Coordinates of C-alpha atoms (C1' of nucleotides) in Angstrom, one line a residue:
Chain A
X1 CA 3.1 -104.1 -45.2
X2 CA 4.0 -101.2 -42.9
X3 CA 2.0 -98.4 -43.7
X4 CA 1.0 -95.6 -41.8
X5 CA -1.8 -96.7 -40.6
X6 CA -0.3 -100.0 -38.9
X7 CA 2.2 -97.9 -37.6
X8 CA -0.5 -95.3 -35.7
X9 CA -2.0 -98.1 -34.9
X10 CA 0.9 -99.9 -32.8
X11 CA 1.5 -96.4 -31.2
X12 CA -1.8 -96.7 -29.9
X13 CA -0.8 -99.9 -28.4
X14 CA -3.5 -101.6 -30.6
X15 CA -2.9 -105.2 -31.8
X16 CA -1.7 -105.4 -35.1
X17 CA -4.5 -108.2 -36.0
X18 CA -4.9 -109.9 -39.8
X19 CA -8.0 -107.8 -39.5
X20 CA -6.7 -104.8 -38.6
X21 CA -3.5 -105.5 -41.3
X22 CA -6.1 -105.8 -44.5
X23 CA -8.1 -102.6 -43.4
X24 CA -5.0 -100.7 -43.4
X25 CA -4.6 -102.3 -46.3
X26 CA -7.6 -101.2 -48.1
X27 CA -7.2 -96.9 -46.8
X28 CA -3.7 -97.5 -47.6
X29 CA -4.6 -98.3 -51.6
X30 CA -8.0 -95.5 -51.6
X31 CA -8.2 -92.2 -51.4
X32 CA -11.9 -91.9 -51.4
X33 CA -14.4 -92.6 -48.8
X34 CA -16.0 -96.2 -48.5
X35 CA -19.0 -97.7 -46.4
X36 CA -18.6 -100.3 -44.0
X37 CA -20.0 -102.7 -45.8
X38 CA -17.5 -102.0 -48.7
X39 CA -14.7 -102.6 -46.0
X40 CA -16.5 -105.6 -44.8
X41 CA -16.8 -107.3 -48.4
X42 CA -13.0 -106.2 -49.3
X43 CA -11.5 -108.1 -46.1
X44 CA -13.8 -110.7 -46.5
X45 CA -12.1 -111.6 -50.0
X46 CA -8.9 -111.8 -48.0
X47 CA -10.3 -113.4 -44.8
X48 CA -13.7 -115.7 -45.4
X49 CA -15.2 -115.5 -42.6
X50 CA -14.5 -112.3 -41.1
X51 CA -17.0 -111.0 -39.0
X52 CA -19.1 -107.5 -39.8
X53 CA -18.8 -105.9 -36.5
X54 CA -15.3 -106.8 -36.1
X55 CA -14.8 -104.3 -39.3
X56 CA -17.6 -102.4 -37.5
X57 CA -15.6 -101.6 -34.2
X58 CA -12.5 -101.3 -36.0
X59 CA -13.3 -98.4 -38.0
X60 CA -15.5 -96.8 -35.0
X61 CA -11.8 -97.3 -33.0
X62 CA -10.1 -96.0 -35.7
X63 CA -12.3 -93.1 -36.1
X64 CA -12.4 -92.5 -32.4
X65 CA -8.6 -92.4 -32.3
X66 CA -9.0 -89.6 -35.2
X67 CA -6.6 -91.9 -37.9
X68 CA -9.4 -92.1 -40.3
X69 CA -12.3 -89.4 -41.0
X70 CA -16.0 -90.9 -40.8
X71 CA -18.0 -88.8 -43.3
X72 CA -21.9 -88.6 -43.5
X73 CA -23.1 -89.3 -47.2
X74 CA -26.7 -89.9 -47.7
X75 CA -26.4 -93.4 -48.3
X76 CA -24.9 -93.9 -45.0
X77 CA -21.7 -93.0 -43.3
X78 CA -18.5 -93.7 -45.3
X79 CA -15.0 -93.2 -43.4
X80 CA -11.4 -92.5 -45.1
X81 CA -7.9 -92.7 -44.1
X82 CA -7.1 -89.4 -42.1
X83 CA -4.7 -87.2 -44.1
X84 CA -1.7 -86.7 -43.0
X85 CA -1.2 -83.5 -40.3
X86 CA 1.1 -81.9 -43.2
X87 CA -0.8 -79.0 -44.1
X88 CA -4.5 -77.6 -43.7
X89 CA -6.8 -78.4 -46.8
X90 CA -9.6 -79.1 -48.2
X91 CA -11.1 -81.7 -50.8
X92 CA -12.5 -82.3 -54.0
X93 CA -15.2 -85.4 -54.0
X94 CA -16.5 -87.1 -56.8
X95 CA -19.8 -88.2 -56.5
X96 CA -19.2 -91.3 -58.7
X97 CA -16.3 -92.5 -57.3
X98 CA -15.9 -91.2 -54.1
X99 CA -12.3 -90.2 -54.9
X100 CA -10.7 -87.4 -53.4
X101 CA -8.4 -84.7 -54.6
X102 CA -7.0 -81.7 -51.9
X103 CA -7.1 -78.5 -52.4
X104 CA -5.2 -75.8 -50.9
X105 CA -7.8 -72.9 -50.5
X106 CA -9.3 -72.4 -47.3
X107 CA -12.4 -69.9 -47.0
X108 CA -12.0 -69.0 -43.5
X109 CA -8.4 -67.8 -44.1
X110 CA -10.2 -65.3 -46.6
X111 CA -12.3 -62.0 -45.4
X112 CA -15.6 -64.0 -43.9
X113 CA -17.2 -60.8 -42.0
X114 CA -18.5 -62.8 -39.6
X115 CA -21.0 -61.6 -36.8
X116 CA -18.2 -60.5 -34.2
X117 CA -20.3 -62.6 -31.1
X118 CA -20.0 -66.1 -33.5
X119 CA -17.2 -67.9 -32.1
X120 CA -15.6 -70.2 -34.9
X121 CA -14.8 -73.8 -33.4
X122 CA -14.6 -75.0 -36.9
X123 CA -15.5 -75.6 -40.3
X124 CA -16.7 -77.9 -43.5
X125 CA -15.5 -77.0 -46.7
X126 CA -16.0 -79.6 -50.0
X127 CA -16.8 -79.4 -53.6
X128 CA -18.3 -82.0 -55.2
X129 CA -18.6 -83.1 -58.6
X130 CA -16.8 -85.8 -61.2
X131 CA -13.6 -86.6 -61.3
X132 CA -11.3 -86.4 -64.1
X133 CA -12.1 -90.0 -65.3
X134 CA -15.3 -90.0 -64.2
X135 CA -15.7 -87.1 -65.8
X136 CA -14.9 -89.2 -69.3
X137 CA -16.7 -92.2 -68.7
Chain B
X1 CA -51.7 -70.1 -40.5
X2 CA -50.8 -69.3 -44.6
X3 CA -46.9 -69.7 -44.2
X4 CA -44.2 -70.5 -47.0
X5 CA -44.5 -73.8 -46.6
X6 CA -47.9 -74.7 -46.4
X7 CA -48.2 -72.7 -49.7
X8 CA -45.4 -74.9 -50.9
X9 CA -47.5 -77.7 -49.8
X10 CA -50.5 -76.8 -51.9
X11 CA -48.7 -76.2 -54.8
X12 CA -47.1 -79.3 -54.7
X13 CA -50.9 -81.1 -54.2
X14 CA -50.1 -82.2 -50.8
X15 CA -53.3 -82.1 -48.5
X16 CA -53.0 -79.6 -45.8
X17 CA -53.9 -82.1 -42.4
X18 CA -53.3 -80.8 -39.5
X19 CA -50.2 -82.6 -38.5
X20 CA -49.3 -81.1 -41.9
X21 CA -50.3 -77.8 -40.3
X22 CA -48.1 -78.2 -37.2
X23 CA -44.8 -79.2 -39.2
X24 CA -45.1 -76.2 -40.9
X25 CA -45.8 -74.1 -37.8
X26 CA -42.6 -75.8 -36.4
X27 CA -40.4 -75.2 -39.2
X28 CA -41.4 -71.6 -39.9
X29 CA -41.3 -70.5 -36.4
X30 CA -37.2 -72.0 -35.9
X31 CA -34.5 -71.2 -38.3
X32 CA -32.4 -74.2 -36.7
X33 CA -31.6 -77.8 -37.4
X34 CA -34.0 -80.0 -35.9
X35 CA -34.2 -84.1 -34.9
X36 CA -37.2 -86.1 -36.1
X37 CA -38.2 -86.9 -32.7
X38 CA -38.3 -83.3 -31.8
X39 CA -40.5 -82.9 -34.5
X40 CA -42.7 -85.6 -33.3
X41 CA -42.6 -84.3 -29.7
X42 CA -43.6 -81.1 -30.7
X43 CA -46.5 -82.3 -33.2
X44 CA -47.5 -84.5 -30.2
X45 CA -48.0 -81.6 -27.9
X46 CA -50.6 -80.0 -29.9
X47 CA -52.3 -83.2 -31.6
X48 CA -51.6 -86.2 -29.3
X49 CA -51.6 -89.2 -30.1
X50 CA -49.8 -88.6 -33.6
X51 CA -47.4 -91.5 -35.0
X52 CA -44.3 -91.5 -35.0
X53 CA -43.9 -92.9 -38.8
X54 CA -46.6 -89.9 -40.1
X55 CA -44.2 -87.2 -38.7
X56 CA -40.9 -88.9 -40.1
X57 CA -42.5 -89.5 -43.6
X58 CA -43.7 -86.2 -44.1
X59 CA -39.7 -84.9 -43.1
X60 CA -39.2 -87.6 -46.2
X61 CA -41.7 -86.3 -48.3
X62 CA -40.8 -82.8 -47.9
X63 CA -37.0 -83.2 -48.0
X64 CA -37.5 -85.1 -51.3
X65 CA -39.8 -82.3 -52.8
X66 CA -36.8 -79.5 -51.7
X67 CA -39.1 -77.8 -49.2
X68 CA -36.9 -78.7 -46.3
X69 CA -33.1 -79.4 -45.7
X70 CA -31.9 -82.7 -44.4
X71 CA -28.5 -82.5 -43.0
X72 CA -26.5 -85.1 -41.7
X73 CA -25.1 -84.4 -37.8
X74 CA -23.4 -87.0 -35.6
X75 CA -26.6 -87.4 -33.5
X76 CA -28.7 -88.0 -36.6
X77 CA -30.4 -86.8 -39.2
X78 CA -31.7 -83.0 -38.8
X79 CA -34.0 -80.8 -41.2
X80 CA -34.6 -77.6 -41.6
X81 CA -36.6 -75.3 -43.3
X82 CA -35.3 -74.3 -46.8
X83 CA -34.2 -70.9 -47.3
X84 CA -35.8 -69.1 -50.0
X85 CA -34.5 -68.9 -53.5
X86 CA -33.8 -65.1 -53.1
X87 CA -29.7 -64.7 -52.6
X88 CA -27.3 -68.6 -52.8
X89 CA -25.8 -68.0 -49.2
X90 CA -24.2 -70.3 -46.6
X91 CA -24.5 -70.5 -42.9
X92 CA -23.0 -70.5 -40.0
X93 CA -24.3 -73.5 -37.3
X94 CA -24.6 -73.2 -33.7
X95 CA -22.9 -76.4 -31.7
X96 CA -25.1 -76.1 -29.5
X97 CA -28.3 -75.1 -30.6
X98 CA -28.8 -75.6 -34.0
X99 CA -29.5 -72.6 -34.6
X100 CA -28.1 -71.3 -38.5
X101 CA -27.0 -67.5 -39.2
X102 CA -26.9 -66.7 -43.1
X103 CA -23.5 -65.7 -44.6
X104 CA -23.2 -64.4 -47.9
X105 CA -19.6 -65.4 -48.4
X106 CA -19.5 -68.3 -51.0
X107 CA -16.0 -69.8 -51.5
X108 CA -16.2 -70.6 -55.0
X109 CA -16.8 -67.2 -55.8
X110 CA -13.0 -66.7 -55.2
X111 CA -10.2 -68.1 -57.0
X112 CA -10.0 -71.3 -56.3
X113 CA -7.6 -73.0 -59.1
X114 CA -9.2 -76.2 -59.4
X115 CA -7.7 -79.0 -61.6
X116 CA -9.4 -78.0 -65.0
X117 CA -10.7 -81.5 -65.4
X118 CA -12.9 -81.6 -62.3
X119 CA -16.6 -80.7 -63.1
X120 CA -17.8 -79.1 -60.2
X121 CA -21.6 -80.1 -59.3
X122 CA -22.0 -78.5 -55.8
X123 CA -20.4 -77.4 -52.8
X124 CA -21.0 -77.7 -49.3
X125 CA -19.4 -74.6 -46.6
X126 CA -20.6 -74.4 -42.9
X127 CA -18.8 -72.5 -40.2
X128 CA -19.4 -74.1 -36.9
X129 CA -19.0 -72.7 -33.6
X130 CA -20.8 -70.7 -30.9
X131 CA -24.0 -68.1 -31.5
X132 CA -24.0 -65.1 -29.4
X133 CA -26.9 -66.3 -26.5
X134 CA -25.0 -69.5 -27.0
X135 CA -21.0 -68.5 -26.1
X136 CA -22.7 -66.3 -23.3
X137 CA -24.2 -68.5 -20.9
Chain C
dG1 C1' -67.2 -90.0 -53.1
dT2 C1' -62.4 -90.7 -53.8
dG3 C1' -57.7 -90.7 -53.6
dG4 C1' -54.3 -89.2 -50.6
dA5 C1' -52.9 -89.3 -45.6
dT6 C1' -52.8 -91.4 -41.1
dG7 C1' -52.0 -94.9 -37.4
dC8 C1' -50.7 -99.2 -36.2
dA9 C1' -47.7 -103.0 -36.4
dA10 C1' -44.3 -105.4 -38.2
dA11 C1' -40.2 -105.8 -41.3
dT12 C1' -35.5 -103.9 -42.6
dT13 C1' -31.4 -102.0 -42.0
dC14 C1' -27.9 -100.0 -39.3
dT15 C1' -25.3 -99.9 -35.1
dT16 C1' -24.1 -101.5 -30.5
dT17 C1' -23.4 -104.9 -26.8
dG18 C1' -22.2 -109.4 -24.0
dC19 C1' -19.6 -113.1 -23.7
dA20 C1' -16.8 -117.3 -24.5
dA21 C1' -13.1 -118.7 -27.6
dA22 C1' -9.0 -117.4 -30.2
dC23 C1' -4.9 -114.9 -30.8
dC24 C1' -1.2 -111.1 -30.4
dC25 C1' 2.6 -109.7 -27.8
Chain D
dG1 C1' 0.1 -116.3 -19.8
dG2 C1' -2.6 -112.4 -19.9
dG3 C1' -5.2 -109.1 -21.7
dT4 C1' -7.0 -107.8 -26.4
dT5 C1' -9.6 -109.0 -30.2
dT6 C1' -12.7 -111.8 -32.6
dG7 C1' -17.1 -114.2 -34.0
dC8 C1' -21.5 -115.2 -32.9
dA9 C1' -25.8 -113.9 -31.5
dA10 C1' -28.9 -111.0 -29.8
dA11 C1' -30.4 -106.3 -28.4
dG12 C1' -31.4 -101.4 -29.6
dA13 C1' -32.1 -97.7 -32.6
dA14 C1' -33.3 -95.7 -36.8
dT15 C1' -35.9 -96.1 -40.9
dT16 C1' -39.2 -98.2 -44.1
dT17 C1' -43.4 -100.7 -45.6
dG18 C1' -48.3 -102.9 -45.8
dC19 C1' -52.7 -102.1 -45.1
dA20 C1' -57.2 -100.9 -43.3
dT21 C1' -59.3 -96.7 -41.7
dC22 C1' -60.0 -91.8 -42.0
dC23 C1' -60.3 -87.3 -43.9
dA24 C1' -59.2 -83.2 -47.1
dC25 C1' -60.8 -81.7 -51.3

DNA sequence: GTGGATGCAAATTCTTTGCAAACCC
DNA sequence: GGGTTTGCAAAGAATTTGCATCCAC
C-alpha cells in the first residue's frame, strides 16, 4: 500500500486521503496513460460516491507537483505516473491500449544541426503504434 | 488570392466564401501555430461581424480533410498550415511565438532498436525552445 | 435554382471555483 | 483541534449542434 506515489505524496505534505490512496493505486498498477474520467470510474468502484472533481484536482495537484505527466491526446488529456528520475528516455505508445514501453534513444543527443540562434529549452520525442499484444489481437 | 490552400479547398469541393478566403490568407501568410480565437480575431478584422462557430468549424473541417495541422498546446488547441508533401521533416517550435522552423533530422531514420514486436504507426519529434528574434529581445 | 455555408442561439462537454461539512494528522 | 480535503452545486470555457437564411456555383 506504500508505493511511490503515496510516498511523494507525504513528502509534499499532502494528506494521504482514501482518495488519494486508490489513485495511487490505479498509476501504481498502469503504465499507460488514462483520462480522467477513466480514474474517476476506477475509484468510483472502490469508493461509491466519490466525487469527479475530487479526482479532477487531484490529478491537476499531482500534475502540478510534476509526479505524474498530463499528456494531450485527441480525445482529451490523459495523465500517467511520472517515471522515475533514473535515466532520460523516451516511449513507445500504443494507440490501442495506451501502454507504454521506454526507450533509450534520444534524438537530441544525436547530430541535430540546428540553427545555431534556436535555443533548445526542450523536446518531445514518441513513437506510436501497437503494442506487442495489441499487435495480436 | 490563388494560394495552396484555397486550391486545396476547391479540390476538395469546398466553396470558396470569403471567410473561407481570409483563413487561407491567415494561414498562408504565418508559418506558426495559431489559437482559434486568433483566427476569429483576425477574420473579424477584415469581415466583421463573422461567428465565432463558422471560423472554429472550418479549423474542423480543414483539419479533418489534412489541409491544416491541429496540435495540442497547454493553452489549447492550435493549427497550422500543413507543410507540403515535398520532403517528411520535423520542426522546431518557438515558446514563445509559435512560430515552427523545419528540420530535416527524423529520429527513426537512425538506429533505434525497437522491441521487434512493436508495429510502429507514427511518430511525433518537436524541439522546443527559443527562435532567433525571440531569445533576442 | 440548389445544395453547401453562415450566423445565431442553445446544448454538451470539459474544467474550474466557492463553500460548508468531513476527515487526516 | 486545526487546517486540508471532499462533495455538491454552480460558474466558466471550449466545443458541438439545429435550423432558418444566405450565397457560391
Amino acid at each position: 500500500m506504500s508505493n511511490r506515489l503515496i510516498q511523494a505524496m507525504k513528502s509534499k505534505g499532502l494528506r494521504i486521503t482514501s482518495q488519494r490512496r486508490w489513485i495511487a493505486e490505479l498509476f501504481s498498477a498502469s503504465n499507460g496513460f488514462v483520462l480522467p474520467r477513466q480514474v474517476h470510474s476506477y475509484i468510483a468502484q472502490h469508493l461509491p460516491g466519490v466525487s469527479y472533481d475530487t479526482v479532477y484536482r487531484n490529478l491537476r495537484l499531482l500534475a502540478d507537483l510534476n509526479l505524474i505527466e498530463q499528456f494531450d491526446f485527441p480525445e482529451g488529456v490523459r495523465f500517467k505516473l511520472r517515471c522515475g528520475p533514473d535515466r532520460h528516455h523516451h516511449h513507445l505508445i500504443c494507440i490501442q491500449c495506451q501502454q507504454t514501453i521506454p526507450i533509450d534513444f534520444c534524438p537530441l543527443e544525436k547530430d541535430l544541426n540546428l540553427p545555431t540562434e534556436f535555443q533548445v529549452v526542450s523536446h518531445k520525442f514518441e513513437v506510436y503504434g501497437l503494442c506487442g499484444s495489441c499487435a495480436a489481437s
